[in-house]
Amino acid sequence: MRPVIGILALQGDFEAHKRAVDQAGGNPVEVRTKADLDAVDGLIIPGGESTTMLKMLADEDLFEPIRKFGQVKPIFGTCAGAILLAKEVLNPAQDSLQLMDLTVERNAYGRQIDSRIVSLECDGKPLEAVFIRAPVIRKAGGDSHVLVSYNGDPVLVEQGRHMAATFHPELAGEGAIHRRFIEKVSASRK
Ligand code: GLN
């Protein structure tokens, strides 16, 4: 059975993640309420604006349920989602779920280079990474494992059941990163 992958659908580019999850062999479901969350095996927190998402999580009473979800089930945060997963957020400091040992600096590439597409490698395979007002992971500590770096900074990190990317794997590439997350979700269901 296809693992059910929830996609937080309060704000940001959740539609593109739905397509990517479907193509990668998962069953994508939009998550807007606690009941939606209870029905999924893993969760993707998409890119968007982390400050806005935080506010909406508070308004919808989803902050604490997602934090608890992350203590037992996998979460993949991309861009703003990675900011929400981090233990510490800078520029400016803001609240977060603190589910991964990451220190993240928001909008760290500066205004001039708002977005760019970069050719990187993951597991020896080419990876097109789309950065949009991306954060920089200043520190990946604990037992976190850096899978991909760009300019010496981690851009794809795995820690236990969770994954964080500062770029947008739903916008380019052939799905390897979504497949990796779906595999983690399948493994955690067993
Ligand atoms: N700049 C956004 C933030 O700080 C993240 C951008 C994105 O998700 N593409 O929340």
Short mmCIF file of N, CA and C and ligand atoms in Angstrom, two decimals:
data_model
loop_
_atom_site.label_atom_id
_atom_site.label_comp_id
_atom_site.label_asym_id
_atom_site.label_seq_id
_atom_site.Cartn_x
_atom_site.Cartn_y
_atom_site.Cartn_z
N MET A 1 0.83 -1.21 0.00
CA MET A 1 0.00 0.00 0.00
C MET A 1 0.86 1.26 0.00
N ARG A 2 0.44 2.23 -0.80
CA ARG A 2 1.21 3.47 -0.85
C ARG A 2 1.16 4.19 0.49
N PRO A 3 2.30 4.61 1.03
CA PRO A 3 2.25 5.38 2.27
C PRO A 3 1.52 6.70 2.06
N VAL A 4 0.76 7.10 3.06
CA VAL A 4 0.00 8.35 2.97
C VAL A 4 0.89 9.49 3.44
N ILE A 5 1.16 10.39 2.51
CA ILE A 5 2.06 11.52 2.79
C ILE A 5 1.22 12.79 2.91
N GLY A 6 1.13 13.31 4.11
CA GLY A 6 0.42 14.56 4.32
C GLY A 6 1.26 15.72 3.84
N ILE A 7 0.61 16.72 3.29
CA ILE A 7 1.31 17.93 2.89
C ILE A 7 0.60 19.10 3.55
N LEU A 8 1.33 19.78 4.43
CA LEU A 8 0.74 20.90 5.14
C LEU A 8 0.28 21.93 4.11
N ALA A 9 -1.02 22.22 4.10
CA ALA A 9 -1.60 23.01 3.01
C ALA A 9 -2.22 24.31 3.53
N LEU A 10 -1.53 24.97 4.43
CA LEU A 10 -2.03 26.23 4.96
C LEU A 10 -1.59 27.38 4.08
N GLN A 11 -0.41 27.25 3.48
CA GLN A 11 0.22 28.36 2.78
C GLN A 11 1.41 27.79 2.03
N GLY A 12 1.83 28.46 0.94
CA GLY A 12 3.05 28.03 0.26
C GLY A 12 2.78 27.08 -0.89
N ASP A 13 3.85 26.41 -1.36
CA ASP A 13 3.72 25.67 -2.63
C ASP A 13 3.41 24.18 -2.41
N PHE A 14 2.28 23.92 -1.74
CA PHE A 14 1.93 22.53 -1.46
C PHE A 14 1.47 21.75 -2.69
N GLU A 15 0.90 22.46 -3.70
CA GLU A 15 0.42 21.76 -4.91
C GLU A 15 1.55 21.01 -5.62
N ALA A 16 2.69 21.67 -5.75
CA ALA A 16 3.83 21.04 -6.44
C ALA A 16 4.31 19.81 -5.68
N HIS A 17 4.25 19.85 -4.35
CA HIS A 17 4.63 18.67 -3.56
C HIS A 17 3.66 17.52 -3.78
N LYS A 18 2.39 17.85 -3.95
CA LYS A 18 1.41 16.77 -4.19
C LYS A 18 1.76 15.99 -5.45
N ARG A 19 2.07 16.73 -6.51
CA ARG A 19 2.45 16.06 -7.76
C ARG A 19 3.72 15.24 -7.57
N ALA A 20 4.70 15.82 -6.89
CA ALA A 20 5.98 15.13 -6.70
C ALA A 20 5.79 13.85 -5.88
N VAL A 21 4.96 13.92 -4.84
CA VAL A 21 4.72 12.74 -4.00
C VAL A 21 4.02 11.65 -4.82
N ASP A 22 3.04 12.06 -5.60
CA ASP A 22 2.31 11.10 -6.43
C ASP A 22 3.26 10.39 -7.40
N GLN A 23 4.10 11.18 -8.08
CA GLN A 23 5.05 10.59 -9.04
C GLN A 23 6.07 9.70 -8.36
N ALA A 24 6.37 10.01 -7.09
CA ALA A 24 7.40 9.23 -6.38
C ALA A 24 6.82 8.00 -5.68
N GLY A 25 5.51 7.76 -5.84
CA GLY A 25 4.93 6.52 -5.31
C GLY A 25 4.22 6.65 -3.97
N GLY A 26 3.99 7.88 -3.54
CA GLY A 26 3.24 8.07 -2.29
C GLY A 26 1.81 8.49 -2.60
N ASN A 27 0.99 8.47 -1.56
CA ASN A 27 -0.39 8.91 -1.70
C ASN A 27 -0.52 10.28 -1.01
N PRO A 28 -0.52 11.38 -1.80
CA PRO A 28 -0.50 12.70 -1.19
C PRO A 28 -1.86 13.16 -0.68
N VAL A 29 -1.87 13.74 0.52
CA VAL A 29 -3.11 14.20 1.14
C VAL A 29 -2.86 15.58 1.75
N GLU A 30 -3.76 16.52 1.53
CA GLU A 30 -3.59 17.85 2.11
C GLU A 30 -3.92 17.82 3.60
N VAL A 31 -3.09 18.47 4.38
CA VAL A 31 -3.31 18.53 5.83
C VAL A 31 -3.60 19.97 6.24
N ARG A 32 -4.80 20.15 6.81
CA ARG A 32 -5.19 21.48 7.31
C ARG A 32 -5.69 21.44 8.76
N THR A 33 -5.99 20.24 9.23
CA THR A 33 -6.54 20.11 10.59
C THR A 33 -5.84 18.97 11.33
N LYS A 34 -6.08 18.91 12.62
CA LYS A 34 -5.53 17.84 13.44
C LYS A 34 -6.05 16.49 12.96
N ALA A 35 -7.32 16.43 12.55
CA ALA A 35 -7.88 15.17 12.06
C ALA A 35 -7.16 14.72 10.79
N ASP A 36 -6.84 15.69 9.90
CA ASP A 36 -6.07 15.34 8.69
C ASP A 36 -4.72 14.74 9.09
N LEU A 37 -4.10 15.38 10.07
CA LEU A 37 -2.75 14.96 10.50
C LEU A 37 -2.78 13.54 11.06
N ASP A 38 -3.83 13.23 11.81
CA ASP A 38 -3.95 11.90 12.42
C ASP A 38 -4.03 10.79 11.39
N ALA A 39 -4.37 11.15 10.14
CA ALA A 39 -4.60 10.12 9.13
C ALA A 39 -3.39 9.89 8.22
N VAL A 40 -2.26 10.55 8.48
CA VAL A 40 -1.12 10.40 7.57
C VAL A 40 0.05 9.69 8.24
N ASP A 41 0.92 9.10 7.39
CA ASP A 41 2.08 8.35 7.88
C ASP A 41 3.32 9.22 7.99
N GLY A 42 3.37 10.29 7.21
CA GLY A 42 4.50 11.22 7.22
C GLY A 42 3.99 12.56 6.75
N LEU A 43 4.76 13.62 7.01
CA LEU A 43 4.28 14.97 6.69
C LEU A 43 5.36 15.76 5.96
N ILE A 44 4.94 16.50 4.92
CA ILE A 44 5.84 17.45 4.27
C ILE A 44 5.39 18.85 4.65
N ILE A 45 6.33 19.66 5.12
CA ILE A 45 6.05 21.09 5.36
C ILE A 45 6.71 21.84 4.21
N PRO A 46 5.91 22.48 3.35
CA PRO A 46 6.45 23.04 2.11
C PRO A 46 7.15 24.38 2.31
N GLY A 47 7.68 24.92 1.23
CA GLY A 47 8.21 26.27 1.24
C GLY A 47 7.07 27.27 1.26
N GLY A 48 7.41 28.49 1.59
CA GLY A 48 6.43 29.56 1.69
C GLY A 48 7.05 30.64 2.53
N GLU A 49 6.33 31.12 3.50
CA GLU A 49 6.87 32.13 4.41
C GLU A 49 6.72 31.58 5.82
N SER A 50 7.86 31.30 6.45
CA SER A 50 7.81 30.59 7.73
C SER A 50 7.07 31.39 8.81
N THR A 51 7.20 32.71 8.78
CA THR A 51 6.52 33.53 9.79
C THR A 51 5.00 33.41 9.65
N THR A 52 4.53 33.49 8.40
CA THR A 52 3.10 33.35 8.13
C THR A 52 2.63 31.95 8.51
N MET A 53 3.45 30.95 8.17
CA MET A 53 3.05 29.57 8.48
C MET A 53 2.95 29.36 9.99
N LEU A 54 3.90 29.93 10.71
CA LEU A 54 3.88 29.81 12.18
C LEU A 54 2.59 30.38 12.74
N LYS A 55 2.21 31.54 12.22
CA LYS A 55 1.00 32.20 12.70
C LYS A 55 -0.22 31.34 12.39
N MET A 56 -0.25 30.77 11.17
CA MET A 56 -1.39 29.94 10.80
C MET A 56 -1.42 28.65 11.62
N LEU A 57 -0.25 28.09 11.91
CA LEU A 57 -0.20 26.89 12.76
C LEU A 57 -0.79 27.19 14.13
N ALA A 58 -0.49 28.38 14.64
CA ALA A 58 -1.04 28.77 15.95
C ALA A 58 -2.55 28.96 15.84
N ASP A 59 -2.99 29.68 14.78
CA ASP A 59 -4.42 29.94 14.60
C ASP A 59 -5.22 28.64 14.47
N GLU A 60 -4.65 27.66 13.79
CA GLU A 60 -5.36 26.40 13.55
C GLU A 60 -5.12 25.37 14.65
N ASP A 61 -4.42 25.77 15.70
CA ASP A 61 -4.06 24.83 16.77
C ASP A 61 -3.33 23.60 16.25
N LEU A 62 -2.38 23.83 15.37
CA LEU A 62 -1.65 22.71 14.77
C LEU A 62 -0.19 22.64 15.21
N PHE A 63 0.29 23.69 15.85
CA PHE A 63 1.72 23.72 16.21
C PHE A 63 2.09 22.53 17.11
N GLU A 64 1.40 22.41 18.20
CA GLU A 64 1.71 21.35 19.17
C GLU A 64 1.42 19.95 18.59
N PRO A 65 0.28 19.75 17.91
CA PRO A 65 0.05 18.44 17.29
C PRO A 65 1.15 18.04 16.30
N ILE A 66 1.67 19.00 15.53
CA ILE A 66 2.73 18.65 14.57
C ILE A 66 4.03 18.33 15.31
N ARG A 67 4.30 19.08 16.39
CA ARG A 67 5.50 18.79 17.17
C ARG A 67 5.43 17.36 17.74
N LYS A 68 4.26 16.99 18.22
CA LYS A 68 4.07 15.63 18.78
C LYS A 68 4.15 14.58 17.68
N PHE A 69 3.53 14.87 16.54
CA PHE A 69 3.59 13.98 15.37
C PHE A 69 5.06 13.69 15.05
N GLY A 70 5.88 14.75 15.05
CA GLY A 70 7.30 14.62 14.69
C GLY A 70 8.11 13.82 15.69
N GLN A 71 7.57 13.61 16.87
CA GLN A 71 8.30 12.78 17.84
C GLN A 71 8.16 11.29 17.53
N VAL A 72 7.21 10.95 16.66
CA VAL A 72 7.04 9.53 16.31
C VAL A 72 7.01 9.25 14.81
N LYS A 73 6.69 10.27 14.01
CA LYS A 73 6.58 10.04 12.57
C LYS A 73 7.47 11.02 11.79
N PRO A 74 7.83 10.64 10.54
CA PRO A 74 8.76 11.45 9.76
C PRO A 74 8.14 12.75 9.24
N ILE A 75 8.96 13.80 9.26
CA ILE A 75 8.59 15.08 8.65
C ILE A 75 9.71 15.51 7.71
N PHE A 76 9.33 16.01 6.55
CA PHE A 76 10.29 16.57 5.59
C PHE A 76 9.93 18.04 5.42
N GLY A 77 10.86 18.91 5.81
CA GLY A 77 10.63 20.35 5.69
C GLY A 77 11.47 20.91 4.55
N THR A 78 10.82 21.62 3.63
CA THR A 78 11.57 22.24 2.54
C THR A 78 11.50 23.76 2.67
N CYS A 79 12.65 24.38 2.63
CA CYS A 79 12.79 25.83 2.70
C CYS A 79 12.10 26.39 3.96
N ALA A 80 10.98 27.07 3.84
CA ALA A 80 10.30 27.54 5.06
C ALA A 80 10.03 26.37 6.00
N GLY A 81 9.73 25.20 5.45
CA GLY A 81 9.50 24.00 6.26
C GLY A 81 10.74 23.59 7.03
N ALA A 82 11.92 23.76 6.41
CA ALA A 82 13.18 23.45 7.10
C ALA A 82 13.39 24.43 8.26
N ILE A 83 13.00 25.68 8.03
CA ILE A 83 13.11 26.70 9.09
C ILE A 83 12.24 26.29 10.28
N LEU A 84 11.04 25.78 9.98
CA LEU A 84 10.13 25.38 11.06
C LEU A 84 10.65 24.16 11.83
N LEU A 85 11.41 23.28 11.16
CA LEU A 85 11.91 22.07 11.83
C LEU A 85 13.12 22.35 12.72
N ALA A 86 13.82 23.46 12.46
CA ALA A 86 15.11 23.71 13.11
C ALA A 86 14.98 23.93 14.61
N LYS A 87 16.10 23.66 15.29
CA LYS A 87 16.15 23.90 16.74
C LYS A 87 16.29 25.39 17.01
N GLU A 88 17.04 26.07 16.11
CA GLU A 88 17.30 27.50 16.34
C GLU A 88 17.17 28.26 15.02
N VAL A 89 16.47 29.39 15.07
CA VAL A 89 16.26 30.22 13.88
C VAL A 89 16.85 31.61 14.13
N LEU A 90 17.60 32.10 13.14
CA LEU A 90 18.23 33.42 13.24
C LEU A 90 17.73 34.31 12.11
N ASN A 91 17.87 35.62 12.33
CA ASN A 91 17.60 36.64 11.29
C ASN A 91 16.14 36.76 10.85
N PRO A 92 15.21 37.13 11.67
CA PRO A 92 15.39 37.23 13.12
C PRO A 92 15.07 35.90 13.80
N ALA A 93 15.35 35.83 15.10
CA ALA A 93 15.00 34.62 15.85
C ALA A 93 13.49 34.45 15.83
N GLN A 94 13.02 33.24 15.69
CA GLN A 94 11.58 32.98 15.78
C GLN A 94 11.33 31.58 16.32
N ASP A 95 10.12 31.34 16.72
CA ASP A 95 9.72 30.06 17.29
C ASP A 95 9.83 28.97 16.23
N SER A 96 10.02 27.74 16.65
CA SER A 96 10.10 26.64 15.70
C SER A 96 9.75 25.33 16.40
N LEU A 97 9.59 24.29 15.61
CA LEU A 97 9.18 22.99 16.16
C LEU A 97 10.32 22.29 16.91
N GLN A 98 11.56 22.68 16.57
CA GLN A 98 12.76 22.14 17.25
C GLN A 98 12.86 20.62 17.15
N LEU A 99 12.59 20.11 15.96
CA LEU A 99 12.64 18.66 15.79
C LEU A 99 13.96 18.19 15.17
N MET A 100 14.75 19.11 14.65
CA MET A 100 16.08 18.74 14.12
C MET A 100 17.14 19.66 14.71
N ASP A 101 18.36 19.09 14.88
CA ASP A 101 19.48 19.84 15.47
C ASP A 101 20.09 20.80 14.46
N LEU A 102 19.32 21.75 13.99
CA LEU A 102 19.80 22.67 12.97
C LEU A 102 19.73 24.10 13.50
N THR A 103 20.73 24.89 13.13
CA THR A 103 20.65 26.34 13.30
C THR A 103 20.52 26.92 11.90
N VAL A 104 19.45 27.67 11.69
CA VAL A 104 19.11 28.13 10.35
C VAL A 104 19.02 29.65 10.33
N GLU A 105 19.65 30.25 9.33
CA GLU A 105 19.55 31.71 9.18
C GLU A 105 18.65 32.01 7.98
N ARG A 106 17.59 32.74 8.24
CA ARG A 106 16.61 33.03 7.18
C ARG A 106 17.18 34.00 6.15
N ASN A 107 16.70 33.88 4.94
CA ASN A 107 17.02 34.82 3.84
C ASN A 107 18.51 35.14 3.77
N ALA A 108 19.32 34.11 3.92
CA ALA A 108 20.74 34.36 4.16
C ALA A 108 21.54 34.59 2.88
N TYR A 109 20.94 34.37 1.72
CA TYR A 109 21.67 34.62 0.48
C TYR A 109 21.52 36.07 0.03
N GLY A 110 20.73 36.85 0.76
CA GLY A 110 20.61 38.28 0.45
C GLY A 110 19.56 38.56 -0.60
N ARG A 111 19.21 39.81 -0.71
CA ARG A 111 18.15 40.26 -1.61
C ARG A 111 18.50 40.12 -3.08
N GLN A 112 19.76 40.40 -3.43
CA GLN A 112 20.15 40.43 -4.85
C GLN A 112 19.96 39.06 -5.50
N ILE A 113 20.28 38.03 -4.72
CA ILE A 113 20.18 36.69 -5.31
C ILE A 113 19.01 35.96 -4.67
N ASP A 114 17.85 36.53 -4.89
CA ASP A 114 16.60 35.98 -4.37
C ASP A 114 16.44 34.51 -4.69
N SER A 115 16.66 34.17 -5.97
CA SER A 115 16.48 32.77 -6.33
C SER A 115 17.47 32.37 -7.41
N ARG A 116 17.77 31.11 -7.47
CA ARG A 116 18.71 30.59 -8.45
C ARG A 116 18.56 29.07 -8.56
N ILE A 117 19.02 28.57 -9.69
CA ILE A 117 19.01 27.11 -9.88
C ILE A 117 20.46 26.66 -9.96
N VAL A 118 20.81 25.66 -9.17
CA VAL A 118 22.19 25.23 -9.07
C VAL A 118 22.28 23.73 -9.36
N SER A 119 23.32 23.33 -10.09
CA SER A 119 23.51 21.90 -10.34
C SER A 119 24.38 21.30 -9.24
N LEU A 120 23.81 20.39 -8.50
CA LEU A 120 24.53 19.74 -7.40
C LEU A 120 24.50 18.23 -7.63
N GLU A 121 24.95 17.48 -6.63
CA GLU A 121 24.95 16.02 -6.73
C GLU A 121 24.40 15.42 -5.45
N CYS A 122 23.62 14.37 -5.59
CA CYS A 122 23.15 13.64 -4.41
C CYS A 122 23.36 12.16 -4.68
N ASP A 123 24.08 11.48 -3.80
CA ASP A 123 24.38 10.05 -4.00
C ASP A 123 25.00 9.81 -5.37
N GLY A 124 25.87 10.71 -5.82
CA GLY A 124 26.56 10.54 -7.09
C GLY A 124 25.70 10.82 -8.31
N LYS A 125 24.47 11.26 -8.08
CA LYS A 125 23.58 11.56 -9.21
C LYS A 125 23.34 13.05 -9.29
N PRO A 126 23.18 13.61 -10.52
CA PRO A 126 22.97 15.04 -10.64
C PRO A 126 21.66 15.48 -9.97
N LEU A 127 21.71 16.65 -9.39
CA LEU A 127 20.54 17.18 -8.68
C LEU A 127 20.41 18.66 -9.03
N GLU A 128 19.28 19.04 -9.60
CA GLU A 128 18.99 20.45 -9.87
C GLU A 128 18.32 21.01 -8.62
N ALA A 129 18.95 22.00 -8.02
CA ALA A 129 18.38 22.56 -6.78
C ALA A 129 17.91 23.98 -7.04
N VAL A 130 16.63 24.22 -6.76
CA VAL A 130 16.03 25.55 -6.92
C VAL A 130 15.99 26.22 -5.55
N PHE A 131 16.69 27.35 -5.43
CA PHE A 131 16.69 28.12 -4.17
C PHE A 131 15.83 29.36 -4.34
N ILE A 132 14.88 29.59 -3.43
CA ILE A 132 14.03 30.78 -3.47
C ILE A 132 14.04 31.44 -2.09
N ARG A 133 14.66 32.60 -2.01
CA ARG A 133 14.82 33.31 -0.72
C ARG A 133 15.14 32.30 0.39
N ALA A 134 16.17 31.52 0.09
CA ALA A 134 16.48 30.35 0.93
C ALA A 134 17.19 30.73 2.22
N PRO A 135 16.98 29.90 3.22
CA PRO A 135 17.77 30.03 4.44
C PRO A 135 19.12 29.33 4.25
N VAL A 136 20.08 29.60 5.12
CA VAL A 136 21.32 28.83 5.15
C VAL A 136 21.35 28.06 6.47
N ILE A 137 21.71 26.78 6.37
CA ILE A 137 21.89 25.97 7.58
C ILE A 137 23.29 26.26 8.10
N ARG A 138 23.36 27.00 9.20
CA ARG A 138 24.66 27.41 9.76
C ARG A 138 25.28 26.28 10.56
N LYS A 139 24.43 25.42 11.11
CA LYS A 139 24.95 24.32 11.90
C LYS A 139 24.01 23.13 11.81
N ALA A 140 24.59 21.96 11.55
CA ALA A 140 23.83 20.71 11.59
C ALA A 140 24.51 19.84 12.63
N GLY A 141 23.93 19.78 13.83
CA GLY A 141 24.60 19.09 14.94
C GLY A 141 23.93 17.78 15.30
N GLY A 142 24.25 17.29 16.49
CA GLY A 142 23.69 16.03 16.97
C GLY A 142 24.05 14.90 16.02
N ASP A 143 23.10 14.02 15.77
CA ASP A 143 23.38 12.90 14.86
C ASP A 143 22.84 13.19 13.45
N SER A 144 22.77 14.48 13.12
CA SER A 144 22.28 14.82 11.77
C SER A 144 23.35 14.48 10.74
N HIS A 145 22.90 14.24 9.54
CA HIS A 145 23.77 13.73 8.48
C HIS A 145 23.55 14.59 7.25
N VAL A 146 24.62 15.26 6.80
CA VAL A 146 24.50 16.15 5.64
C VAL A 146 24.58 15.34 4.36
N LEU A 147 23.53 15.37 3.56
CA LEU A 147 23.49 14.59 2.32
C LEU A 147 23.99 15.40 1.13
N VAL A 148 23.70 16.71 1.11
CA VAL A 148 24.12 17.57 0.01
C VAL A 148 24.54 18.92 0.58
N SER A 149 25.65 19.47 0.04
CA SER A 149 26.08 20.81 0.43
C SER A 149 26.20 21.69 -0.80
N TYR A 150 26.14 22.99 -0.57
CA TYR A 150 26.34 23.96 -1.64
C TYR A 150 27.18 25.09 -1.06
N ASN A 151 28.31 25.40 -1.68
CA ASN A 151 29.22 26.44 -1.16
C ASN A 151 29.65 26.15 0.27
N GLY A 152 29.76 24.88 0.61
CA GLY A 152 30.22 24.52 1.95
C GLY A 152 29.12 24.48 3.01
N ASP A 153 27.90 24.88 2.65
CA ASP A 153 26.81 24.83 3.62
C ASP A 153 25.89 23.65 3.32
N PRO A 154 25.39 22.98 4.37
CA PRO A 154 24.45 21.88 4.14
C PRO A 154 23.16 22.40 3.49
N VAL A 155 22.65 21.70 2.50
CA VAL A 155 21.37 22.10 1.90
C VAL A 155 20.34 20.96 1.95
N LEU A 156 20.82 19.74 2.21
CA LEU A 156 19.90 18.60 2.42
C LEU A 156 20.45 17.80 3.60
N VAL A 157 19.66 17.70 4.65
CA VAL A 157 20.12 17.05 5.88
C VAL A 157 19.08 16.04 6.33
N GLU A 158 19.59 14.93 6.87
CA GLU A 158 18.72 13.89 7.41
C GLU A 158 19.06 13.75 8.88
N GLN A 159 18.08 13.61 9.73
CA GLN A 159 18.36 13.29 11.13
C GLN A 159 17.28 12.35 11.63
N GLY A 160 17.68 11.13 11.91
CA GLY A 160 16.70 10.14 12.33
C GLY A 160 15.61 10.03 11.27
N ARG A 161 14.37 10.21 11.68
CA ARG A 161 13.26 10.03 10.74
C ARG A 161 13.00 11.28 9.89
N HIS A 162 13.66 12.39 10.20
CA HIS A 162 13.33 13.66 9.53
C HIS A 162 14.33 14.05 8.43
N MET A 163 13.85 14.90 7.52
CA MET A 163 14.71 15.46 6.48
C MET A 163 14.40 16.95 6.34
N ALA A 164 15.44 17.72 5.99
CA ALA A 164 15.25 19.15 5.74
C ALA A 164 16.06 19.54 4.50
N ALA A 165 15.44 20.33 3.62
CA ALA A 165 16.12 20.86 2.44
C ALA A 165 15.92 22.36 2.39
N THR A 166 16.98 23.10 2.08
CA THR A 166 16.81 24.56 1.98
C THR A 166 16.37 24.97 0.58
N PHE A 167 16.34 23.99 -0.34
CA PHE A 167 15.90 24.26 -1.71
C PHE A 167 14.52 23.63 -1.92
N HIS A 168 14.06 23.61 -3.18
CA HIS A 168 12.69 23.14 -3.49
C HIS A 168 12.73 21.89 -4.37
N PRO A 169 12.83 20.70 -3.79
CA PRO A 169 12.91 19.47 -4.58
C PRO A 169 11.62 19.19 -5.36
N GLU A 170 10.53 19.87 -5.02
CA GLU A 170 9.26 19.66 -5.72
C GLU A 170 9.22 20.40 -7.05
N LEU A 171 10.19 21.30 -7.28
CA LEU A 171 10.15 22.13 -8.50
C LEU A 171 11.09 21.64 -9.59
N ALA A 172 12.04 20.79 -9.26
CA ALA A 172 12.99 20.31 -10.27
C ALA A 172 13.50 18.96 -9.84
N GLY A 173 14.23 18.32 -10.75
CA GLY A 173 14.81 17.03 -10.40
C GLY A 173 13.86 15.91 -10.75
N GLU A 174 14.33 14.69 -10.60
CA GLU A 174 13.49 13.58 -11.08
C GLU A 174 12.89 12.79 -9.92
N GLY A 175 12.78 13.42 -8.77
CA GLY A 175 11.99 12.79 -7.71
C GLY A 175 12.77 11.97 -6.70
N ALA A 176 14.10 11.93 -6.84
CA ALA A 176 14.90 11.07 -5.94
C ALA A 176 14.70 11.47 -4.48
N ILE A 177 14.57 12.75 -4.23
CA ILE A 177 14.50 13.20 -2.83
C ILE A 177 13.13 12.86 -2.23
N HIS A 178 12.08 13.02 -3.03
CA HIS A 178 10.76 12.59 -2.53
C HIS A 178 10.72 11.07 -2.34
N ARG A 179 11.36 10.34 -3.25
CA ARG A 179 11.39 8.88 -3.08
C ARG A 179 12.10 8.51 -1.79
N ARG A 180 13.19 9.22 -1.49
CA ARG A 180 13.93 8.94 -0.26
C ARG A 180 13.03 9.17 0.96
N PHE A 181 12.27 10.27 0.95
CA PHE A 181 11.40 10.54 2.09
C PHE A 181 10.31 9.47 2.20
N ILE A 182 9.74 9.09 1.07
CA ILE A 182 8.68 8.09 1.09
C ILE A 182 9.20 6.75 1.62
N GLU A 183 10.46 6.43 1.27
CA GLU A 183 11.08 5.22 1.81
C GLU A 183 11.21 5.29 3.34
N LYS A 184 11.59 6.47 3.82
CA LYS A 184 11.71 6.64 5.28
C LYS A 184 10.34 6.45 5.94
N VAL A 185 9.31 6.98 5.30
CA VAL A 185 7.95 6.86 5.85
C VAL A 185 7.55 5.39 5.85
N SER A 186 7.82 4.68 4.76
CA SER A 186 7.47 3.25 4.70
C SER A 186 8.20 2.50 5.81
N ALA A 187 9.48 2.79 5.97
CA ALA A 187 10.28 2.10 6.99
C ALA A 187 9.73 2.37 8.39
N SER A 188 9.26 3.59 8.62
CA SER A 188 8.80 3.93 9.98
C SER A 188 7.41 3.35 10.26
N ARG A 189 6.72 2.91 9.21
CA ARG A 189 5.39 2.29 9.43
C ARG A 189 5.53 0.87 9.95
N LYS A 190 6.72 0.25 9.68
CA LYS A 190 6.88 -1.18 10.02
C LYS A 190 7.08 -1.39 11.51
N1 GLN B 1 12.25 33.25 3.03
C1 GLN B 1 11.25 32.34 3.52
C2 GLN B 1 11.25 32.34 5.05
O1 GLN B 1 12.12 32.88 5.67
C3 GLN B 1 11.47 30.94 3.00
C4 GLN B 1 11.38 30.94 1.49
C5 GLN B 1 10.86 29.67 0.89
O2 GLN B 1 10.26 28.83 1.56
N2 GLN B 1 11.02 29.54 -0.40
O3 GLN B 1 10.37 31.80 5.65
#
